[in-house]
Amino acid sequence: LPNIGIHHEHSQELRLNQSQLPFIIGVAGGTASGKTSVCHIIVRDLGIDQHRVAMISQDCFYKSLDHTVDPKTYNFDHPDAFDWELMEVTLKDLREGKPTKVPIYDYVTHSRSTEYTSLCAIDIILFEGILVFYEQKIMEYMHMKIFVDTDADLRLSRRILRDIKSRGRDLTSVLTQYQTFVKPAFDDYVLPTKKSADVIIPRGADNTVAIDLIVQHIKSKLGGKTKKIQLKANGAGSSRPTT
Ligand code: ADP
Ligand code: C5P
């Protein structure tokens, strides 16, 4: 899934402390390094009310590709491929606890869907993507920064399987794109952001010790807030996903 979002109908009433800001965790790393998988494990192991956690992919903020542009010649790994302004406005609204619409991106058509994911009153946000540490102003929203560090050969082999299975590609197109755009952009734009991370996870989702340490840290930072979230969840009433 590119992102998970839950809209909470009675969120404003349920928020016990309006001044509490959501805890925002940035998860960067190369393509198919395991960013999404690590986020899923963190959410699972935090063991808190799922309605209060949102996983947002930076890919939701890709600019829609103009019909006149051939996707085979387009560099999806360059920072210019993203709508940084919309990314910032969205993070700002989420941080302020405002109801927020996050775009949905389609890798097959290379464009945004007409639908959105509606989010409201989220307490923990996991924001993952290849370039989430690229812009200083975006990084400033993050309370914790994780870089998922997985060997390039593993990442390429996983990407081949994933892109053929889930993103409508064939072997030749994945390999050509990787050589032309993905690998050079990783070296030029993604890898240099590793130094901005607070924590580096070698081997991604396989590294259960590192993920466990991160989960313990998040729990300790949230402290009473996670208890509050669980209390709120007991009387939460109905909620519905709106993707
Ligand atoms: P990213 O979000 O960094 O692109 P994903 O977590 O989506 O990476 O993983 C990319 C692909 O590799 C997915 O198909 C996923 O199932 C697979 N994958 C990720 N981590 C592992 C792992 N530790 N072992 C085996 N397959 C994995
Ligand atoms: O999930 P992951 O981090 O791998 O997603 C980022 C990758 O998606 C980029 O490396 C980019 O090449 C690829 N992408 C693509 N086609 C698009 C949008 C992104 O191949 N339309």
XYZ file of C-alpha atoms and ligand atoms in Angstrom:
291
model
C 0.000 0.000 0.000
C 1.359 3.451 -0.806
C -0.264 4.959 2.239
C -2.715 4.224 4.978
C -5.064 6.872 6.210
C -7.961 6.824 8.564
C -10.449 9.631 9.002
C -11.843 9.852 12.507
C -15.356 11.249 12.571
C -15.347 12.488 16.154
C -11.692 13.324 16.286
C -11.977 16.900 17.499
C -14.100 15.964 20.522
C -11.869 13.031 21.314
C -8.652 14.985 21.353
C -8.025 15.423 25.075
C -5.232 17.907 24.720
C -5.456 20.206 21.712
C -1.939 21.507 22.249
C -0.326 18.099 21.695
C 1.423 17.929 18.351
C 1.698 14.714 16.348
C 5.014 12.881 16.569
C 6.418 12.837 13.033
C 8.959 10.200 11.995
C 10.789 10.489 8.666
C 11.926 7.264 6.994
C 14.343 7.685 4.066
C 16.416 5.234 2.025
C 16.969 4.042 -1.513
C 14.306 2.487 -3.669
C 13.052 -0.873 -2.334
C 15.296 -0.585 0.723
C 12.403 -1.636 2.938
C 11.104 1.768 4.059
C 7.442 0.736 3.820
C 8.120 -2.641 5.443
C 9.967 -0.992 8.352
C 7.066 1.456 8.838
C 4.559 -1.407 8.959
C 6.613 -3.213 11.618
C 6.968 -0.035 13.696
C 3.200 0.588 13.572
C 2.476 -3.044 14.485
C 4.966 -3.117 17.343
C 3.874 0.222 18.792
C 0.633 -1.589 19.543
C -1.482 1.551 19.744
C -4.834 2.477 18.271
C -4.352 2.292 14.478
C -6.709 5.239 13.976
C -4.120 7.481 15.523
C -1.236 6.434 13.265
C -0.781 7.400 9.624
C 1.769 6.096 7.169
C 2.269 8.567 4.350
C 4.454 7.957 1.326
C 6.355 10.827 -0.235
C 5.330 9.262 -3.553
C 1.825 10.693 -2.926
C 3.401 14.053 -3.765
C 4.766 13.146 -7.191
C 3.678 15.687 -9.801
C 1.308 14.135 -12.321
C 3.112 13.433 -15.565
C 2.079 15.547 -18.526
C 0.556 13.403 -21.307
C 3.117 14.774 -23.746
C 6.031 13.377 -21.708
C 7.276 9.830 -22.283
C 7.597 8.180 -18.833
C 10.583 6.163 -20.120
C 12.576 9.371 -20.464
C 11.367 11.005 -17.240
C 13.512 11.113 -14.118
C 11.225 10.115 -11.213
C 14.249 10.064 -8.904
C 15.159 13.731 -9.284
C 13.920 16.127 -6.568
C 12.095 18.172 -9.256
C 9.678 15.261 -9.775
C 7.998 16.085 -6.450
C 5.531 18.824 -5.500
C 7.439 20.130 -2.462
C 4.984 22.930 -1.785
C 2.018 20.578 -1.441
C 4.173 18.276 0.694
C 4.920 21.101 3.111
C 1.347 22.386 3.307
C 0.145 18.837 3.994
C 2.691 18.277 6.774
C 1.849 21.677 8.256
C -1.876 20.892 8.349
C -1.255 17.471 9.855
C 1.027 18.936 12.491
C -1.672 21.445 13.405
C -4.226 18.640 13.715
C -6.344 19.998 10.856
C -8.398 17.625 8.669
C -6.025 16.941 5.774
C -6.378 15.433 2.314
C -3.361 13.434 1.165
C -3.151 12.717 -2.586
C -3.150 9.143 -3.888
C -0.579 8.319 -6.590
C -0.845 5.722 -9.348
C 2.503 4.284 -10.567
C 0.867 2.776 -13.638
C -0.566 6.033 -15.014
C 2.172 8.181 -13.375
C -0.496 10.523 -12.062
C -2.502 11.461 -8.999
C -5.892 9.928 -8.508
C -8.954 12.155 -8.292
C -9.483 10.680 -4.821
C -7.671 11.513 -1.602
C -6.948 9.925 1.725
C -8.585 11.976 4.480
C -6.675 12.231 7.714
C -7.633 13.897 10.943
C -6.268 14.107 14.487
C -3.343 11.809 13.887
C -0.881 11.386 16.751
C 1.931 9.515 15.024
C 2.925 10.098 11.399
C 5.426 7.931 9.540
C 6.512 9.823 6.432
C 8.567 7.609 4.114
C 10.256 8.219 0.786
C 13.557 8.284 -1.085
C 13.980 12.040 -0.581
C 12.207 12.880 2.679
C 15.497 14.325 4.037
C 16.286 16.266 0.879
C 14.633 19.573 1.832
C 15.591 21.194 5.113
C 12.107 22.740 5.568
C 10.488 19.286 5.270
C 12.980 17.732 7.685
C 12.153 20.393 10.245
C 8.726 18.782 10.709
C 10.326 15.523 11.879
C 10.950 14.536 15.469
C 12.909 11.449 14.486
C 14.779 10.586 11.278
C 15.489 7.020 10.191
C 17.540 5.942 7.147
C 16.999 2.402 5.880
C 20.322 1.156 4.524
C 20.053 -1.933 2.336
C 22.622 -3.185 -0.197
C 22.029 -1.987 -3.762
C 21.930 -5.506 -5.247
C 19.145 -6.517 -2.869
C 17.277 -3.303 -3.569
C 17.502 -3.764 -7.322
C 16.368 -7.376 -7.196
C 13.436 -6.478 -4.943
C 12.535 -3.547 -7.164
C 12.489 -5.732 -10.272
C 10.070 -8.174 -8.644
C 7.898 -5.440 -7.135
C 7.691 -3.200 -10.209
C 6.772 -6.098 -12.488
C 4.203 -7.416 -10.019
C 2.680 -4.169 -8.718
C 3.698 -1.211 -10.852
C 2.937 -2.418 -14.384
C 6.545 -2.681 -15.612
C 8.625 -5.224 -17.515
C 12.186 -6.361 -16.826
C 13.792 -4.273 -19.562
C 12.068 -1.062 -18.490
C 12.977 -1.562 -14.812
C 16.642 -2.215 -15.619
C 16.913 0.655 -18.105
C 15.268 3.080 -15.665
C 17.542 1.854 -12.865
C 20.726 2.413 -14.878
C 19.663 5.721 -16.410
C 17.948 7.463 -13.509
C 17.538 5.505 -10.261
C 21.147 4.636 -9.479
C 22.678 8.020 -10.463
C 19.993 9.904 -8.495
C 20.555 7.654 -5.481
C 24.241 8.572 -5.511
C 23.616 12.282 -6.117
C 20.528 13.015 -4.010
C 19.509 10.142 -1.703
C 22.787 8.877 -0.255
C 24.004 12.366 0.786
C 20.905 12.679 3.026
C 21.978 9.669 5.100
C 24.039 11.959 7.293
C 20.865 13.769 8.363
C 19.436 10.617 9.937
C 19.273 10.098 13.692
C 19.256 6.332 13.233
C 20.503 4.155 10.359
C 18.971 0.688 10.005
C 21.276 -1.707 8.146
C 19.382 -4.511 6.317
C 15.968 -2.833 6.699
C 13.076 -4.978 7.878
C 15.397 -7.908 8.689
C 16.997 -5.874 11.456
C 14.622 -6.689 14.279
C 17.014 -5.441 16.980
C 17.255 -1.946 15.457
C 13.495 -1.748 14.879
C 12.818 -2.869 18.438
C 15.147 -0.165 19.805
C 13.372 2.455 17.674
C 9.935 1.306 18.874
C 11.103 1.499 22.510
C 12.396 5.020 21.879
C 9.122 6.179 20.288
C 7.153 4.686 23.188
C 9.360 6.468 25.715
C 8.978 9.782 23.860
C 5.216 9.446 23.654
C 4.941 8.262 27.247
C 1.548 9.285 28.603
C 0.348 10.088 25.120
C 0.164 6.440 24.077
C -1.854 5.713 27.218
C -4.194 8.545 26.303
C -4.533 7.193 22.800
C -5.545 3.810 24.171
C -8.033 5.380 26.572
C -9.521 7.396 23.755
C -9.737 4.301 21.612
C -11.932 2.548 24.189
C -14.742 5.029 23.729
C -13.888 6.072 20.238
C -17.121 5.248 18.430
C -17.073 4.601 14.733
C -14.340 5.425 12.291
C -14.000 4.713 8.626
C -11.263 4.639 6.029
C -11.989 7.079 3.226
C -9.630 6.169 0.414
P 10.495 0.707 -0.053
O 9.305 1.245 0.689
O 11.796 1.191 0.492
O 10.393 0.889 -1.531
P 9.398 -1.920 0.542
O 9.299 -2.104 2.013
O 8.131 -1.578 -0.182
O 10.546 -0.858 0.195
O 10.067 -3.219 -0.069
C 10.281 -3.344 -1.474
C 10.014 -4.782 -1.879
O 10.946 -5.634 -1.242
C 8.624 -5.256 -1.479
O 8.141 -6.109 -2.468
C 8.864 -5.999 -0.181
O 7.926 -7.012 0.013
C 10.268 -6.550 -0.388
N 11.035 -6.605 0.867
C 11.274 -5.570 1.695
N 12.011 -5.966 2.744
C 12.237 -7.279 2.588
C 12.954 -8.274 3.337
N 13.569 -7.965 4.463
N 12.986 -9.514 2.852
C 12.369 -9.838 1.701
N 11.679 -8.967 0.942
C 11.610 -7.706 1.369
O 8.784 2.803 -3.166
P 10.034 3.456 -3.684
O 10.783 4.229 -2.624
O 10.913 2.517 -4.444
O 9.481 4.541 -4.716
C 10.350 5.459 -5.333
C 10.687 4.995 -6.733
O 9.530 4.974 -7.527
C 11.681 5.910 -7.415
O 12.953 5.304 -7.425
C 11.107 6.086 -8.841
O 12.009 5.681 -9.837
C 9.912 5.166 -8.864
N 8.771 5.683 -9.628
C 8.458 5.103 -10.849
N 7.378 5.555 -11.558
C 6.622 6.572 -11.109
C 6.924 7.177 -9.864
C 8.014 6.702 -9.142
O 9.159 4.187 -11.298
N 5.578 6.983 -11.811
